[in-house]
Amino acid sequence: MYTSNGVHVWLHDLKAMYRNIHRVLKTGGYSVMFDVHPFMRPFSGEAGTLEVVKPYDKTGPIGDVPRYRWRVQDFVNAIVSSGLSLARLEEMYAVDGTFWVDESDDDVKQPSQAELDSYCDWKSNPLAALPQWLAVRSVK
């Protein structure tokens, strides 16, 4: 079973989701989740700034259309309480500067390659010092 970037933001009950994953997996089966690292959630996400836009522990609901911003502990506790075993947890960094660019905004000038490269350098972009991605593998 695999859940990718953007799935968890719509779920109000992580424990129920992981109980259902446990229910449908065969013994020895595994689940992999991959999403934006929760450490990114409190910040604006704008390269080069450390603007905090919400507390880390404000998980939701957020916005007119309810969304949720789960913490690392929320993922791990939901997985473990479902009966799944945590097999591996990885915190990863963006491999290129496009992580920091909203390519869907046609009104914004796209950065040069030199600017993109600087976005992954924590000295010019302090947010690059934090992991940008979280992956968890769990086993039944």
PDB file of N, CA, C and O in Angstrom, residues 73-105:
ATOM      1  N   GLN A  73       4.997  12.814  15.041  1.00  0.00           N
ATOM      2  CA  GLN A  73       4.424  11.958  16.078  1.00  0.00           C
ATOM      3  C   GLN A  73       3.032  11.470  15.698  1.00  0.00           C
ATOM      4  O   GLN A  73       2.648  10.345  16.047  1.00  0.00           O
ATOM      5  N   ASP A  74       2.253  12.266  14.984  1.00  0.00           N
ATOM      6  CA  ASP A  74       0.914  11.839  14.571  1.00  0.00           C
ATOM      7  C   ASP A  74       0.993  10.655  13.610  1.00  0.00           C
ATOM      8  O   ASP A  74       0.224   9.702  13.720  1.00  0.00           O
ATOM      9  N   PHE A  75       1.926  10.729  12.654  1.00  0.00           N
ATOM     10  CA  PHE A  75       2.105   9.616  11.719  1.00  0.00           C
ATOM     11  C   PHE A  75       2.568   8.358  12.450  1.00  0.00           C
ATOM     12  O   PHE A  75       1.977   7.285  12.305  1.00  0.00           O
ATOM     13  N   VAL A  76       3.619   8.488  13.242  1.00  0.00           N
ATOM     14  CA  VAL A  76       4.197   7.325  13.927  1.00  0.00           C
ATOM     15  C   VAL A  76       3.191   6.710  14.892  1.00  0.00           C
ATOM     16  O   VAL A  76       3.005   5.486  14.909  1.00  0.00           O
ATOM     17  N   ASN A  77       2.507   7.535  15.682  1.00  0.00           N
ATOM     18  CA  ASN A  77       1.535   6.995  16.640  1.00  0.00           C
ATOM     19  C   ASN A  77       0.359   6.319  15.949  1.00  0.00           C
ATOM     20  O   ASN A  77      -0.135   5.290  16.410  1.00  0.00           O
ATOM     21  N   ALA A  78      -0.109   6.876  14.841  1.00  0.00           N
ATOM     22  CA  ALA A  78      -1.218   6.252  14.100  1.00  0.00           C
ATOM     23  C   ALA A  78      -0.787   4.903  13.521  1.00  0.00           C
ATOM     24  O   ALA A  78      -1.536   3.920  13.581  1.00  0.00           O
ATOM     25  N   ILE A  79       0.419   4.839  12.998  1.00  0.00           N
ATOM     26  CA  ILE A  79       0.929   3.592  12.421  1.00  0.00           C
ATOM     27  C   ILE A  79       1.080   2.528  13.496  1.00  0.00           C
ATOM     28  O   ILE A  79       0.580   1.407  13.362  1.00  0.00           O
ATOM     29  N   VAL A  80       1.743   2.877  14.590  1.00  0.00           N
ATOM     30  CA  VAL A  80       2.010   1.911  15.654  1.00  0.00           C
ATOM     31  C   VAL A  80       0.719   1.468  16.337  1.00  0.00           C
ATOM     32  O   VAL A  80       0.535   0.273  16.606  1.00  0.00           O
ATOM     33  N   SER A  81      -0.193   2.390  16.600  1.00  0.00           N
ATOM     34  CA  SER A  81      -1.444   2.012  17.278  1.00  0.00           C
ATOM     35  C   SER A  81      -2.336   1.135  16.409  1.00  0.00           C
ATOM     36  O   SER A  81      -3.217   0.445  16.917  1.00  0.00           O
ATOM     37  N   SER A  82      -2.104   1.127  15.097  1.00  0.00           N
ATOM     38  CA  SER A  82      -2.911   0.293  14.201  1.00  0.00           C
ATOM     39  C   SER A  82      -2.490  -1.168  14.254  1.00  0.00           C
ATOM     40  O   SER A  82      -3.190  -2.042  13.750  1.00  0.00           O
ATOM     41  N   GLY A  83      -1.330  -1.446  14.839  1.00  0.00           N
ATOM     42  CA  GLY A  83      -0.811  -2.807  14.861  1.00  0.00           C
ATOM     43  C   GLY A  83       0.300  -3.032  13.858  1.00  0.00           C
ATOM     44  O   GLY A  83       0.905  -4.100  13.819  1.00  0.00           O
ATOM     45  N   LEU A  84       0.573  -2.030  13.033  1.00  0.00           N
ATOM     46  CA  LEU A  84       1.696  -2.122  12.103  1.00  0.00           C
ATOM     47  C   LEU A  84       2.995  -1.868  12.862  1.00  0.00           C
ATOM     48  O   LEU A  84       2.995  -1.177  13.879  1.00  0.00           O
ATOM     49  N   SER A  85       4.088  -2.422  12.361  1.00  0.00           N
ATOM     50  CA  SER A  85       5.399  -2.185  12.947  1.00  0.00           C
ATOM     51  C   SER A  85       6.154  -1.185  12.089  1.00  0.00           C
ATOM     52  O   SER A  85       6.153  -1.289  10.854  1.00  0.00           O
ATOM     53  N   LEU A  86       6.794  -0.252  12.735  1.00  0.00           N
ATOM     54  CA  LEU A  86       7.606   0.733  12.026  1.00  0.00           C
ATOM     55  C   LEU A  86       8.880   0.029  11.565  1.00  0.00           C
ATOM     56  O   LEU A  86       9.651  -0.471  12.368  1.00  0.00           O
ATOM     57  N   ALA A  87       9.091  -0.018  10.244  1.00  0.00           N
ATOM     58  CA  ALA A  87      10.258  -0.704   9.688  1.00  0.00           C
ATOM     59  C   ALA A  87      11.372   0.271   9.332  1.00  0.00           C
ATOM     60  O   ALA A  87      12.556  -0.049   9.457  1.00  0.00           O
ATOM     61  N   ARG A  88      11.009   1.465   8.890  1.00  0.00           N
ATOM     62  CA  ARG A  88      12.020   2.449   8.493  1.00  0.00           C
ATOM     63  C   ARG A  88      11.378   3.822   8.402  1.00  0.00           C
ATOM     64  O   ARG A  88      10.243   3.958   7.961  1.00  0.00           O
ATOM     65  N   LEU A  89      12.146   4.827   8.801  1.00  0.00           N
ATOM     66  CA  LEU A  89      11.721   6.214   8.693  1.00  0.00           C
ATOM     67  C   LEU A  89      12.872   6.977   8.060  1.00  0.00           C
ATOM     68  O   LEU A  89      14.009   6.838   8.487  1.00  0.00           O
ATOM     69  N   GLU A  90      12.571   7.742   7.017  1.00  0.00           N
ATOM     70  CA  GLU A  90      13.592   8.528   6.309  1.00  0.00           C
ATOM     71  C   GLU A  90      13.163   9.981   6.254  1.00  0.00           C
ATOM     72  O   GLU A  90      12.003  10.281   5.964  1.00  0.00           O
ATOM     73  N   GLU A  91      14.112  10.880   6.533  1.00  0.00           N
ATOM     74  CA  GLU A  91      13.914  12.308   6.373  1.00  0.00           C
ATOM     75  C   GLU A  91      14.853  12.754   5.267  1.00  0.00           C
ATOM     76  O   GLU A  91      16.058  12.579   5.366  1.00  0.00           O
ATOM     77  N   MET A  92      14.288  13.308   4.206  1.00  0.00           N
ATOM     78  CA  MET A  92      15.068  13.585   3.006  1.00  0.00           C
ATOM     79  C   MET A  92      15.034  15.066   2.653  1.00  0.00           C
ATOM     80  O   MET A  92      14.112  15.786   3.032  1.00  0.00           O
ATOM     81  N   TYR A  93      16.037  15.460   1.905  1.00  0.00           N
ATOM     82  CA  TYR A  93      16.168  16.840   1.457  1.00  0.00           C
ATOM     83  C   TYR A  93      15.838  16.926  -0.028  1.00  0.00           C
ATOM     84  O   TYR A  93      16.008  15.953  -0.769  1.00  0.00           O
ATOM     85  N   ALA A  94      15.375  18.091  -0.450  1.00  0.00           N
ATOM     86  CA  ALA A  94      15.081  18.310  -1.866  1.00  0.00           C
ATOM     87  C   ALA A  94      16.359  18.117  -2.674  1.00  0.00           C
ATOM     88  O   ALA A  94      17.425  18.574  -2.264  1.00  0.00           O
ATOM     89  N   VAL A  95      16.259  17.426  -3.799  1.00  0.00           N
ATOM     90  CA  VAL A  95      17.442  17.168  -4.624  1.00  0.00           C
ATOM     91  C   VAL A  95      17.748  18.318  -5.569  1.00  0.00           C
ATOM     92  O   VAL A  95      18.835  18.388  -6.129  1.00  0.00           O
ATOM     93  N   ASP A  96      16.789  19.201  -5.760  1.00  0.00           N
ATOM     94  CA  ASP A  96      17.046  20.397  -6.564  1.00  0.00           C
ATOM     95  C   ASP A  96      16.133  21.525  -6.086  1.00  0.00           C
ATOM     96  O   ASP A  96      15.200  21.298  -5.318  1.00  0.00           O
ATOM     97  N   GLY A  97      16.422  22.717  -6.524  1.00  0.00           N
ATOM     98  CA  GLY A  97      15.727  23.903  -6.052  1.00  0.00           C
ATOM     99  C   GLY A  97      14.288  24.041  -6.495  1.00  0.00           C
ATOM    100  O   GLY A  97      13.570  24.910  -5.988  1.00  0.00           O
ATOM    101  N   THR A  98      13.819  23.207  -7.407  1.00  0.00           N
ATOM    102  CA  THR A  98      12.431  23.333  -7.863  1.00  0.00           C
ATOM    103  C   THR A  98      11.436  23.034  -6.744  1.00  0.00           C
ATOM    104  O   THR A  98      10.276  23.425  -6.846  1.00  0.00           O
ATOM    105  N   PHE A  99      11.878  22.328  -5.697  1.00  0.00           N
ATOM    106  CA  PHE A  99      11.004  22.087  -4.544  1.00  0.00           C
ATOM    107  C   PHE A  99      10.448  23.409  -4.011  1.00  0.00           C
ATOM    108  O   PHE A  99       9.312  23.468  -3.540  1.00  0.00           O
ATOM    109  N   TRP A 100      11.245  24.455  -4.075  1.00  0.00           N
ATOM    110  CA  TRP A 100      10.897  25.742  -3.474  1.00  0.00           C
ATOM    111  C   TRP A 100      10.129  26.668  -4.420  1.00  0.00           C
ATOM    112  O   TRP A 100       9.801  27.795  -4.059  1.00  0.00           O
ATOM    113  N   VAL A 101       9.813  26.219  -5.624  1.00  0.00           N
ATOM    114  CA  VAL A 101       9.191  27.069  -6.638  1.00  0.00           C
ATOM    115  C   VAL A 101       7.783  26.577  -6.933  1.00  0.00           C
ATOM    116  O   VAL A 101       7.571  25.392  -7.182  1.00  0.00           O
ATOM    117  N   ASP A 102       6.828  27.497  -6.928  1.00  0.00           N
ATOM    118  CA  ASP A 102       5.464  27.170  -7.323  1.00  0.00           C
ATOM    119  C   ASP A 102       5.376  27.345  -8.830  1.00  0.00           C
ATOM    120  O   ASP A 102       5.154  28.449  -9.334  1.00  0.00           O
ATOM    121  N   GLU A 103       5.573  26.257  -9.556  1.00  0.00           N
ATOM    122  CA  GLU A 103       5.591  26.324 -11.019  1.00  0.00           C
ATOM    123  C   GLU A 103       4.210  26.556 -11.619  1.00  0.00           C
ATOM    124  O   GLU A 103       4.092  26.853 -12.796  1.00  0.00           O
ATOM    125  N   SER A 104       3.162  26.438 -10.807  1.00  0.00           N
ATOM    126  CA  SER A 104       1.809  26.644 -11.338  1.00  0.00           C
ATOM    127  C   SER A 104       1.442  28.120 -11.405  1.00  0.00           C
ATOM    128  O   SER A 104       0.436  28.473 -11.991  1.00  0.00           O
ATOM    129  N   ASP A 105       2.253  28.981 -10.810  1.00  0.00           N
ATOM    130  CA  ASP A 105       1.969  30.412 -10.811  1.00  0.00           C
ATOM    131  C   ASP A 105       2.631  31.058 -12.032  1.00  0.00           C
ATOM    132  O   ASP A 105       3.816  31.378 -12.021  1.00  0.00           O
TER     133      ASP A 105
END
